[in-house]
Structure formats: C-alpha cells, structure tokens
mmCIF file of C-alpha atoms in Angstrom:
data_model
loop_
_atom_site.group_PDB
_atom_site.id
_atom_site.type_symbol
_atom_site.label_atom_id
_atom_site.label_comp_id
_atom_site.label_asym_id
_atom_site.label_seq_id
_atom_site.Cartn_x
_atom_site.Cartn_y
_atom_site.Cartn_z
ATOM 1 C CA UNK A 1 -12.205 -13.774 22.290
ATOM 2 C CA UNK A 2 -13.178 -15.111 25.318
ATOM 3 C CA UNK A 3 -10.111 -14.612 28.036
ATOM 4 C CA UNK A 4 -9.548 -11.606 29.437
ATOM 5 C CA UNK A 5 -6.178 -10.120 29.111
ATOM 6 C CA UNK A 6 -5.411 -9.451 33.005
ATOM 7 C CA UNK A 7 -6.075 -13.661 32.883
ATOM 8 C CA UNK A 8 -3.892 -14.329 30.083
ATOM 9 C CA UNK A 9 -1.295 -11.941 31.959
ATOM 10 C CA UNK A 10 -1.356 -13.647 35.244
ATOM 11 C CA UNK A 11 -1.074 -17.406 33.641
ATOM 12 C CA UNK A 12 2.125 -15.782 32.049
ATOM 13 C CA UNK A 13 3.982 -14.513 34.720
ATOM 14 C CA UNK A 14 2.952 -17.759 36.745
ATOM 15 C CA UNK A 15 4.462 -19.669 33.682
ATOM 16 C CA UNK A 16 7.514 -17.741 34.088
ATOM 17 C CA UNK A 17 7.604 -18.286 37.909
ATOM 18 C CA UNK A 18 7.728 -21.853 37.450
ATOM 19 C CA UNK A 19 11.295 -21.895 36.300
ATOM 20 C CA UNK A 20 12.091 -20.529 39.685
ATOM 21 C CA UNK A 21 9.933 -22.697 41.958
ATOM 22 C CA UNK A 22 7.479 -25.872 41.413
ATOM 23 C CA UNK A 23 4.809 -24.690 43.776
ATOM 24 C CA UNK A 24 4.406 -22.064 41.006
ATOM 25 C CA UNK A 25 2.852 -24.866 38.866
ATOM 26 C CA UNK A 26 -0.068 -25.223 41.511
ATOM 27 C CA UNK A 27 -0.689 -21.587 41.300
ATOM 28 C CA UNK A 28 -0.870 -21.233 37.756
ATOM 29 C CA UNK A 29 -3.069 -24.863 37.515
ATOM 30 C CA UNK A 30 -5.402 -22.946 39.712
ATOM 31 C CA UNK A 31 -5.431 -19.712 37.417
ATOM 32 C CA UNK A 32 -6.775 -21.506 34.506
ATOM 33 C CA UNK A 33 -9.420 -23.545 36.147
ATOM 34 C CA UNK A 34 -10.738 -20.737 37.949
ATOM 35 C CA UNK A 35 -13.096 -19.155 35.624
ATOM 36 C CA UNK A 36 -10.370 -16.910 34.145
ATOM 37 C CA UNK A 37 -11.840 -17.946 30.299
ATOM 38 C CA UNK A 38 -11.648 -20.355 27.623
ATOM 39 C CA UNK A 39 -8.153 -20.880 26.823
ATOM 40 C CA UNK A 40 -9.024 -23.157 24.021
ATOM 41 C CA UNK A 41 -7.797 -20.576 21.240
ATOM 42 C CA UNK A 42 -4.423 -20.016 22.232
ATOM 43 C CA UNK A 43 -3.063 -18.685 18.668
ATOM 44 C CA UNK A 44 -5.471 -15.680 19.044
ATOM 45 C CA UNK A 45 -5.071 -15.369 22.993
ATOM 46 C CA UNK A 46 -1.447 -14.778 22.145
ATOM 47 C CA UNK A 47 -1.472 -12.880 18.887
ATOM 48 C CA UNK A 48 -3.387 -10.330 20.840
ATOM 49 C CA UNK A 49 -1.817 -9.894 24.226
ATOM 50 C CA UNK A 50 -0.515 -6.330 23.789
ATOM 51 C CA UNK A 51 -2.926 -5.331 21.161
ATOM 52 C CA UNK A 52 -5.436 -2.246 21.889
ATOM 53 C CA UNK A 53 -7.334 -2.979 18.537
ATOM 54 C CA UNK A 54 -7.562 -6.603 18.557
ATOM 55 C CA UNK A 55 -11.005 -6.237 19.222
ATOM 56 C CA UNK A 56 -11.920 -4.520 16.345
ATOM 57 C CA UNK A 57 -10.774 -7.362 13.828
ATOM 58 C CA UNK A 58 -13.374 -9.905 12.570
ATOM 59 C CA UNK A 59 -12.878 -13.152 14.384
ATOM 60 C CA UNK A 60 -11.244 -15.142 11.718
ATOM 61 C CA UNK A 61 -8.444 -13.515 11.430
ATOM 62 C CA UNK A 62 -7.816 -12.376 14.534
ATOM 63 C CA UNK A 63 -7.385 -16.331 15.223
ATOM 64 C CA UNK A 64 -5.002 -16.481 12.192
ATOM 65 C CA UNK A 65 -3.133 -13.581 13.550
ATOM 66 C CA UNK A 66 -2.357 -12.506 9.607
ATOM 67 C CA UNK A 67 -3.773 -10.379 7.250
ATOM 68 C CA UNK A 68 -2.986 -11.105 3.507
ATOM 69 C CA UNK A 69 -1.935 -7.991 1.811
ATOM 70 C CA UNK A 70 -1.888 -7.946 -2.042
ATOM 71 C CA UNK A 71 1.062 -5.483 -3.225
ATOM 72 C CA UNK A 72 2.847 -5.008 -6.613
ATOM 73 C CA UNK A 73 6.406 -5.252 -4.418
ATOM 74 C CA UNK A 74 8.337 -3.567 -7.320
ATOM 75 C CA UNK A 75 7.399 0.317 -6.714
ATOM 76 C CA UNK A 76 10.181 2.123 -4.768
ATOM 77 C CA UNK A 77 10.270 3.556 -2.035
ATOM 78 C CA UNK A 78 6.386 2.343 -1.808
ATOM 79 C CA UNK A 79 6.834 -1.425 -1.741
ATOM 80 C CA UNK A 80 10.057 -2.940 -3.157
ATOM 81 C CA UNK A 81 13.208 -5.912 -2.541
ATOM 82 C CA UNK A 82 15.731 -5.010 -0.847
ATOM 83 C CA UNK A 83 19.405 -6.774 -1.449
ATOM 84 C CA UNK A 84 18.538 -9.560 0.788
ATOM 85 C CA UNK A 85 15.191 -9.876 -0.860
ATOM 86 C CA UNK A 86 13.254 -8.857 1.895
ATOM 87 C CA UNK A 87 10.145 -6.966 1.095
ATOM 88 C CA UNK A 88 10.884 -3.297 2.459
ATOM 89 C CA UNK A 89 9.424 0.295 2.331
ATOM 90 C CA UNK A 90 6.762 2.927 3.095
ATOM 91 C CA UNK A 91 3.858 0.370 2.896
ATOM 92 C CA UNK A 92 5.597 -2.738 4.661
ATOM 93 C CA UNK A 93 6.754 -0.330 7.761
ATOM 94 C CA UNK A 94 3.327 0.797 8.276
ATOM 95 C CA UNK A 95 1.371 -2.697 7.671
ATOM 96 C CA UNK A 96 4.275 -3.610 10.546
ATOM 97 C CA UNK A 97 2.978 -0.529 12.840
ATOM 98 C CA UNK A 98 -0.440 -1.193 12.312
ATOM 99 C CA UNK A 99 -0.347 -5.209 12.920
ATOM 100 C CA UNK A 100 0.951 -3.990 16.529
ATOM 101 C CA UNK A 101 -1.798 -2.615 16.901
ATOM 102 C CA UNK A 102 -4.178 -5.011 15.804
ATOM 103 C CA UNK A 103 -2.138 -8.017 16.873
ATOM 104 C CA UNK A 104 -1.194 -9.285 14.037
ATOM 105 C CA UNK A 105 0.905 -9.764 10.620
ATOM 106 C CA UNK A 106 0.700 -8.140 7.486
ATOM 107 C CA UNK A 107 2.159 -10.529 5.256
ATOM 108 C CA UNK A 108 2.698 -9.133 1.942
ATOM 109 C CA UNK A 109 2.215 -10.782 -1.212
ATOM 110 C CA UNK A 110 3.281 -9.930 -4.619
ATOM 111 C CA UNK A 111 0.917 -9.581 -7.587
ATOM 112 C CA UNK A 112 1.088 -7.368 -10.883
ATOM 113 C CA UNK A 113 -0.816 -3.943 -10.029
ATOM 114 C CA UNK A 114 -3.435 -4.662 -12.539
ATOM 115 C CA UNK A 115 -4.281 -7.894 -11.185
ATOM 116 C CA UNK A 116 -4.045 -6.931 -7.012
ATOM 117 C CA UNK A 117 -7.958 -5.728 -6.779
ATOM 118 C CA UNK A 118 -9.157 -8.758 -8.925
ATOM 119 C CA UNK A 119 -7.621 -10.773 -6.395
ATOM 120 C CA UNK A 120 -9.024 -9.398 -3.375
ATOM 121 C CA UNK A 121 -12.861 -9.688 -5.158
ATOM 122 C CA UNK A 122 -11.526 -13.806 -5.399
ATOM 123 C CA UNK A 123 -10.102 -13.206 -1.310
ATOM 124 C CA UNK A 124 -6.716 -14.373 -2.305
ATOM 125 C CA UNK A 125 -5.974 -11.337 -0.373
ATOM 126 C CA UNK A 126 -8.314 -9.321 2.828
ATOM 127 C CA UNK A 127 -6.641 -6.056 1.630
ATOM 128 C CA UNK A 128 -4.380 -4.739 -1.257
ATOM 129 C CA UNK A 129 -1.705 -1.902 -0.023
ATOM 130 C CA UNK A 130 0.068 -0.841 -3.492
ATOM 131 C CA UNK A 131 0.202 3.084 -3.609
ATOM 132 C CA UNK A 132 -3.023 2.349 -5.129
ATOM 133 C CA UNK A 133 -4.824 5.674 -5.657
ATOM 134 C CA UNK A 134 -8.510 6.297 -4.279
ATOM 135 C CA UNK A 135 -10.630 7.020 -7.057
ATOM 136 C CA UNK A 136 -14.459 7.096 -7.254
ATOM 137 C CA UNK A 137 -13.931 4.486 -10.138
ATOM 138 C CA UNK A 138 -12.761 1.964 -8.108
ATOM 139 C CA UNK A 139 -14.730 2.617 -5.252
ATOM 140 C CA UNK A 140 -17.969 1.903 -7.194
ATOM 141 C CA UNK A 141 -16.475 -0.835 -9.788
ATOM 142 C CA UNK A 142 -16.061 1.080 -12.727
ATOM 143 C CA UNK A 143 -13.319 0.048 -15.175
ATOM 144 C CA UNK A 144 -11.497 3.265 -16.085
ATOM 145 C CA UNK A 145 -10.790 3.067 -20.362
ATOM 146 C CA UNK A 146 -14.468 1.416 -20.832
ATOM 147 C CA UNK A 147 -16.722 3.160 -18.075
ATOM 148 C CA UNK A 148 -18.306 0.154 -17.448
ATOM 149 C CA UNK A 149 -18.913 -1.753 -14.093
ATOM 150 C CA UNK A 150 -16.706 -5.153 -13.367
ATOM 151 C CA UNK A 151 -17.292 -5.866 -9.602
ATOM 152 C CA UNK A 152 -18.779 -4.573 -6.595
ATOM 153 C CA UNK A 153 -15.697 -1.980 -6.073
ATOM 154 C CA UNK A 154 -13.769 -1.701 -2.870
ATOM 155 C CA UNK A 155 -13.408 0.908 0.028
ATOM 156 C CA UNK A 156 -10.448 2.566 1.189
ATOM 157 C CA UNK A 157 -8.810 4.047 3.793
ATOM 158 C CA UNK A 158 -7.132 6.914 3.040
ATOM 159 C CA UNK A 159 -3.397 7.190 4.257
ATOM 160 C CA UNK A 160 -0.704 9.094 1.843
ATOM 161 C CA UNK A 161 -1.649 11.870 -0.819
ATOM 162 C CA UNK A 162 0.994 11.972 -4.040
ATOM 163 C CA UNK A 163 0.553 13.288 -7.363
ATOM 164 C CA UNK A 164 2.061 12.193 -10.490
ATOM 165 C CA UNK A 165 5.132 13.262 -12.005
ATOM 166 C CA UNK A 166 6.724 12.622 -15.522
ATOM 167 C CA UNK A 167 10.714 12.420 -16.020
ATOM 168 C CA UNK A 168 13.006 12.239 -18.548
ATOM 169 C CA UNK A 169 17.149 10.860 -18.909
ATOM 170 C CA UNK A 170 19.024 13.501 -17.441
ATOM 171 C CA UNK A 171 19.875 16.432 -19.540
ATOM 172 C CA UNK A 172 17.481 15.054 -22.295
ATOM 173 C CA UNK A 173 14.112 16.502 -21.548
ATOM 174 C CA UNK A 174 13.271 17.091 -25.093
ATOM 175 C CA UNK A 175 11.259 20.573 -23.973
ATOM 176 C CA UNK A 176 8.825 18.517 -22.142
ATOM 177 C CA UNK A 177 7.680 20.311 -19.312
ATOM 178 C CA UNK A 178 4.043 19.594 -19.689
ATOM 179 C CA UNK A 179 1.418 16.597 -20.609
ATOM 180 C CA UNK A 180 0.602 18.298 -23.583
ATOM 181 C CA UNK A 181 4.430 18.293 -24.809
ATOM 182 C CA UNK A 182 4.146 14.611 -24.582
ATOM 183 C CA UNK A 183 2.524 14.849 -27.919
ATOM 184 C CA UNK A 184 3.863 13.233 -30.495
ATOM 185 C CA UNK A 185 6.655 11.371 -28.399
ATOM 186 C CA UNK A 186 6.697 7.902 -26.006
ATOM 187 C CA UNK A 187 6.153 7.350 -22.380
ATOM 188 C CA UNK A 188 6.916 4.406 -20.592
ATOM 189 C CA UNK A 189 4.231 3.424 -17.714
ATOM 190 C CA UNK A 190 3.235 0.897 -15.172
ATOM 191 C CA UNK A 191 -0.238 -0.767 -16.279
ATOM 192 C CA UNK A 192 -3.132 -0.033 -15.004
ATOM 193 C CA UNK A 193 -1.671 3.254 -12.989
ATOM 194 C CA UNK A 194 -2.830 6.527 -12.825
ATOM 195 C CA UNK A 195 0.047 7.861 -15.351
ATOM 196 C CA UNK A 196 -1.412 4.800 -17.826
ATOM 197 C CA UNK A 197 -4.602 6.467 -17.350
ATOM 198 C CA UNK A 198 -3.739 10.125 -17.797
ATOM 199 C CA UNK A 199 -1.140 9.558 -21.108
ATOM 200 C CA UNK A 200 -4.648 7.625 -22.838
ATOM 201 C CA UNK A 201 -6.480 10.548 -21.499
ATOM 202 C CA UNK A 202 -3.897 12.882 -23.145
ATOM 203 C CA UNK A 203 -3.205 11.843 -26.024
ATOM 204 C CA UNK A 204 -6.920 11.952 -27.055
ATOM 205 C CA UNK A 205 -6.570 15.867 -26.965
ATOM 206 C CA UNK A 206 -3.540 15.450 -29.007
ATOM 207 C CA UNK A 207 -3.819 17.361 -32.434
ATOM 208 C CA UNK A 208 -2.486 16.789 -36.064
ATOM 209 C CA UNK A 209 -2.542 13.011 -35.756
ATOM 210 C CA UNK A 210 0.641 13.598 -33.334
ATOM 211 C CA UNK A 211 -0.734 11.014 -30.241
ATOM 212 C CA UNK A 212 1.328 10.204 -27.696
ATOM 213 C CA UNK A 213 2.882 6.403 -28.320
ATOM 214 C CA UNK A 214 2.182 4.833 -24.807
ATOM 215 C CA UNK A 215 4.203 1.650 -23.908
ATOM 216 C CA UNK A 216 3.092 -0.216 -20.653
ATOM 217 C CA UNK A 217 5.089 -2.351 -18.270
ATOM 218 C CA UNK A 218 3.941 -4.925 -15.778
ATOM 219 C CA UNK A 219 5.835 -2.819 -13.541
ATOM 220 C CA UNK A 220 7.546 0.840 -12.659
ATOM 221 C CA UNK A 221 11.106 -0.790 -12.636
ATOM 222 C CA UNK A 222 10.968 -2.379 -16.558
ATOM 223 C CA UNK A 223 9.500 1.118 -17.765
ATOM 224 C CA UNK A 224 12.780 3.043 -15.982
ATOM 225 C CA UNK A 225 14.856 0.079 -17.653
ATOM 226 C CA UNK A 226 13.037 0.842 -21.333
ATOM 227 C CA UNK A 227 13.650 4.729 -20.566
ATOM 228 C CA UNK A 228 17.461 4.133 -19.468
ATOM 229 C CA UNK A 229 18.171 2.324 -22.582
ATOM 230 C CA UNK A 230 16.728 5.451 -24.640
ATOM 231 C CA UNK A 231 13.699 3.299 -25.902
ATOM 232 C CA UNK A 232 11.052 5.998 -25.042
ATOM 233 C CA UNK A 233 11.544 9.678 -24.238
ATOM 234 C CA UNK A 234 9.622 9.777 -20.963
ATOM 235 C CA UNK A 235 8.592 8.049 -18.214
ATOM 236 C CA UNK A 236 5.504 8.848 -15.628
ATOM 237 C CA UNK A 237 4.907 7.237 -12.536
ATOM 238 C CA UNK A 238 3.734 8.714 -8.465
ATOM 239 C CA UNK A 239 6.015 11.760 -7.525
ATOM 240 C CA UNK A 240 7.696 9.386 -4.334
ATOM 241 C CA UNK A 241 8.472 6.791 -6.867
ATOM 242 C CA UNK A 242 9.506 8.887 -9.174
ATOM 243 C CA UNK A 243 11.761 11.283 -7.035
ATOM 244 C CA UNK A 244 12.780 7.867 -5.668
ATOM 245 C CA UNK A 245 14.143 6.448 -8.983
ATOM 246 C CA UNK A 246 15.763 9.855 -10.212
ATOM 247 C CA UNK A 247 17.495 9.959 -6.795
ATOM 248 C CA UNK A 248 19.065 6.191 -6.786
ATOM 249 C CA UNK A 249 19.007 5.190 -10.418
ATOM 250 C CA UNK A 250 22.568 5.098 -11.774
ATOM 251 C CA UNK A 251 23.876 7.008 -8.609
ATOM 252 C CA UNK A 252 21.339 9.509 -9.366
ATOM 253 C CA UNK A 253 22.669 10.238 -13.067
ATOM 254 C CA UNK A 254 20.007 8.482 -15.435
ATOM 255 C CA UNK A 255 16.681 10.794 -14.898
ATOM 256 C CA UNK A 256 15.510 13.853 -14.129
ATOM 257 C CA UNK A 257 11.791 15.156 -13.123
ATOM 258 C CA UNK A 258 10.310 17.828 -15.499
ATOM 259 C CA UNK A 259 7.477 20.118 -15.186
ATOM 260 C CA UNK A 260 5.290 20.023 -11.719
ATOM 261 C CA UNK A 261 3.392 16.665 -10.272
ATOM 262 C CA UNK A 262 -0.422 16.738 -11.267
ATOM 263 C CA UNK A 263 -3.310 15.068 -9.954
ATOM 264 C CA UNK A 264 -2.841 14.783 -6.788
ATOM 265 C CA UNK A 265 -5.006 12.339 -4.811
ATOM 266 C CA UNK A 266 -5.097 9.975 -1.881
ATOM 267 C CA UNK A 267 -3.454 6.740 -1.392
ATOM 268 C CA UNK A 268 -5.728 4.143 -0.568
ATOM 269 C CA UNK A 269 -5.780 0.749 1.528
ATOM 270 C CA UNK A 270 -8.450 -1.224 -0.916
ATOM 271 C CA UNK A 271 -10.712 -3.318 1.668
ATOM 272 C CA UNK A 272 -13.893 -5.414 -0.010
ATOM 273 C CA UNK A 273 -17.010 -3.815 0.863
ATOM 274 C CA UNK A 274 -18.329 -7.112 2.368
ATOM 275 C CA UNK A 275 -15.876 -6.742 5.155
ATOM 276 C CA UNK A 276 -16.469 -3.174 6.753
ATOM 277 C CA UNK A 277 -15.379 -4.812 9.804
ATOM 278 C CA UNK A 278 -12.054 -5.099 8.435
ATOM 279 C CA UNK A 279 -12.114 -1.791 6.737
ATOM 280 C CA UNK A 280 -12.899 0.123 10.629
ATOM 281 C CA UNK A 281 -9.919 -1.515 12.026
ATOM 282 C CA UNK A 282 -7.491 -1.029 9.736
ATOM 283 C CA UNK A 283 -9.064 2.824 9.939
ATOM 284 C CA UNK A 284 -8.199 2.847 13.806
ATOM 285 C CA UNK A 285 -4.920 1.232 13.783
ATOM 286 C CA UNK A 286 -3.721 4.079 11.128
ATOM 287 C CA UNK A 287 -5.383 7.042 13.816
ATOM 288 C CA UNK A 288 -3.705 5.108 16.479
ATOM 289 C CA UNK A 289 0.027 5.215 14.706
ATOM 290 C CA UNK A 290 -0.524 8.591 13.577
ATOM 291 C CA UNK A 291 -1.719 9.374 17.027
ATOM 292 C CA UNK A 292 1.436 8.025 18.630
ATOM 293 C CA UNK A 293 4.035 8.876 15.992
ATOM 294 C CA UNK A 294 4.847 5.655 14.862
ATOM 295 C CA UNK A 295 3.297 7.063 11.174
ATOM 296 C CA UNK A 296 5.251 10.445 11.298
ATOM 297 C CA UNK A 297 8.400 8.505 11.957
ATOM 298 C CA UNK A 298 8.063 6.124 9.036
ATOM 299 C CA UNK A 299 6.762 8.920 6.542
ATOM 300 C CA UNK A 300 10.224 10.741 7.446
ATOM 301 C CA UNK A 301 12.440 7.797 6.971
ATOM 302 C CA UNK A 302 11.473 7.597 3.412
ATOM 303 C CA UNK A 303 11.917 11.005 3.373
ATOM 304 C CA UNK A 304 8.077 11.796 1.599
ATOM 305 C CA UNK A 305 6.822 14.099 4.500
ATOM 306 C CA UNK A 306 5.201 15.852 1.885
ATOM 307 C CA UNK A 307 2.529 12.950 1.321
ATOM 308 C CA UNK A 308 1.143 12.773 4.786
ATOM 309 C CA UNK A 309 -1.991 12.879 6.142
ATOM 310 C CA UNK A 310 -3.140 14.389 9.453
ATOM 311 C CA UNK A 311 -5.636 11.170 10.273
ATOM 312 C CA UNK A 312 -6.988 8.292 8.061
ATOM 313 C CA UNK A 313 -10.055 8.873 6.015
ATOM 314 C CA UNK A 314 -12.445 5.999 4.008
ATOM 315 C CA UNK A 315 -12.828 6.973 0.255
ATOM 316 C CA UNK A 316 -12.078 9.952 0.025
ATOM 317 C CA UNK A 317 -10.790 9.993 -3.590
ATOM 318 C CA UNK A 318 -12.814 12.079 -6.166
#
C-alpha cells in the first residue's frame, strides 16, 4: 500500500467539492500529481480507508478486499439461513466486525463440516469459521479415529469456549443423564464433530456388548430432524447449538438438554500455517472488537455470554 491515508482523504473531500465548484477539479488534479502516492490500486486504497488493521493483512488480499471463509452454514445460532436466506449468526456478525477492521469482507461459504479444513489445505478458502473446536489434533494434522497424520494441520485463533451437551425429545429422556447411559441406545450427530468423536470414544467403554448405535448427519439440523421423528433416542451437538435448537425447535416443545455440557474447549478460527500473516491479523482485529465492544455486543445478542473470551488466543486447544 503505497498512498497514505491523509492523501487518499484529501483527494476525497476535493472529489466531493467538485460538485459544488469546478475550480475544485484543479485542486484535486494537483493532489494526485503531487507526490501524494501511487494511486494505481484503487480497490485496496478504498477497501482500506477507515481500516486500523489493514496493514496487517498480506497484500493479496488486502487488494481483493475479501477473505473467503469456509463455514458449515447449517449450525444455529453459530452459522445458519435465515428466512430470507441470508447467512446470519454468531460467526457472520463477528467476521462483519472484524472485516471493519481489517478493511474488508468476510464472505462466507458453505461446505459440509468434515470437508471445511480439507478445503482450506486446497485454498478454496484463507480461513474456515465453523464453531470448529481447537484441538491439538488438528493443530498438528492428526486425523482423530486413526491417529494418523493427513496434512500439515492449521492454527487457530481462539475466540468462543462451549462444551458439549446431549438432549433428548422433551419429556422422553430415557434416564439419560450421562455419556455412559448412552449405552446401549442411539445418538444422532453432526460428522466429524466433537460429539461424533466423544459417542465413538464412549461407546468403546461400553460393557456387555451394549455399544452405543451412532448415526451421523452431514449436518446438526438432519440429526434434530432424525431425533424429532423418534428415530434415535438422543442427540449431541455444542451447548449454544444445542440450547439453541431446544429453545426454537417446535416453539420450544420437541427437546430437552439432559445431564451437564462436557468437554469444554475453545472455538477456533482455522488459518493454514503457511499464512501466519493472515493468522496475526485476524488475532488483532478480534483484540480490537473485544477491545471496543463490538464482540461483547454480538456475544449478548445471541444470548451465549457464557462462551466468551476476555482476548483472542492462537491454539490454545489441548
């Protein structure tokens, strides 16, 4: 970036002033062939007028004023349609704080959760923002049922802690309180998710042949569908989705949480490890909204105060 922004200010207002009188044209003519900068990259000069971080992004996209973000858009109140089927929610308001920031557009792109960090190792996306948990797995490559390595792994930054929670139809727990009580009965989970991870984990432990019968979705909203229609006995997905679906499903009369949310852990933005650049400015532009309360404000809307964090950390999932 090569023109200041007092330059790029003072061309403005002249540009304005022109409207009002024509020997504003000579003064803004002047302004630009002055020495005031190369104004050859206008897309980037103004993507980043009002931005304080804009400096901090690599080059490239700072000129394309967008930053792909890979998302499994069917995880209320995370990432989810709306009526209008705009993409809404906890993940798209803060990507929206944070490109003010940095001066440009998160521009969210749907992808099954299993697929989202496969397609940032390919760069079909610079970052994947999914309520993806932080876990030393991913950070280092690891693939979590075989143990063995499949990439280069990614790094995070750190910006919502939430546990997992398991529910049931309402007034049908079946006793389940517990992971353990899930012995012997079916959950319904999202691929690839923490709760797919921890029934496998689970029923392993299970005695008297009595496993746990596991049935995974491409997504959170066909396992609460399969659970509604009394095809499984339980469901498991992140407490704020969870809470989320038992408070809106059916007017809030189809589920009900059971037992206490486990494992909690950190939320993390997945960045490749090729681009720390990236990774450092998305890290200051989450300090700067929760500096300035943009982050507080958003984290209340959705009403998931609980989740917050007091500033923005890079992998720190165990």
């Amino acid at each position: 970036m090569t023109a200041s922004p007092l330059c790029r200010t003072t061309a403005a207002k002249s540009a304005k002033s022109r409207i009002a009188a024509v020997g504003a044209v000579a003064v803004a003519g002047a302004l630009l062939l002055s020495g005031c900068g190369d104004q050859t990259n206008d897309k980037e000069s103004n993507a980043v007028v009002d931005a304080p971080l804009a400096d901090k992004l690599p080059k490239d996209i700072r000129a394309k004023g967008v930053i792909k973000v890979g998302s499994d858009i069917a995880y209320p109140p995370v990432e989810f349609k709306d009526k209008s089927g705009n993409t809404v929610g906890i993940d798209p308001d803060l990507g929206e704080a944070m490109g003010k920031q940095l001066g440009v557009r998160f521009e969210f792109e749907n992808g099954t959760f299993d697929t989202l960090l496969g397609g940032l190792r390919s760069k079909r996306y610079q970052i994947a923002m999914s309520a993806m948990t932080d876990t030393k797995n991913r950070q280092e490559g690891i693939d979590e049922e075989t143990g063995k390595k499949v990439g280069d792994g990614v790094d995070f930054v750190d910006y919502f802690t939430a546990g997992v929670s398991i529910y049931t139809k309402k007034g049908d727990d079946q006793g389940i309180k517990t992971w353990s009580d899930l012995c012997g009965k079916k959950i319904v989970v999202q691929r690839g998710t923490v709760s797919h991870d921890l029934a496998k984990a689970e029923s392993k432990k299970c005695k008297g042949g009595k496993k746990i019968a596991i049935e995974q979705f491409d997504n959170d909203q066909q396992a609460q569908t399969r659970l509604r229609s009394g095809g499984a006995d339980a469901g498991s997905s992140d407490f704020p989705v969870a809470a989320y679906a038992v408070k809106t499903s059916g007017g809030g009369k189809d589920f009900q949480l059971v037992g206490e949310q486990v494992e909690a852990a950190p939320y993390g933005i997945a960045v490749s490890k090729k681009n720390p650049e990236l990774r450092d400015a998305i890290k200051a532009a989450l300090d700067a909204i929760i500096a300035n309360g943009d982050y507080e404000k958003i984290i209340k809307k959705w009403g998931v105060e609980d989740g917050a964090v007091k500033e923005a950390k890079i992998n720190g999932g165990k």
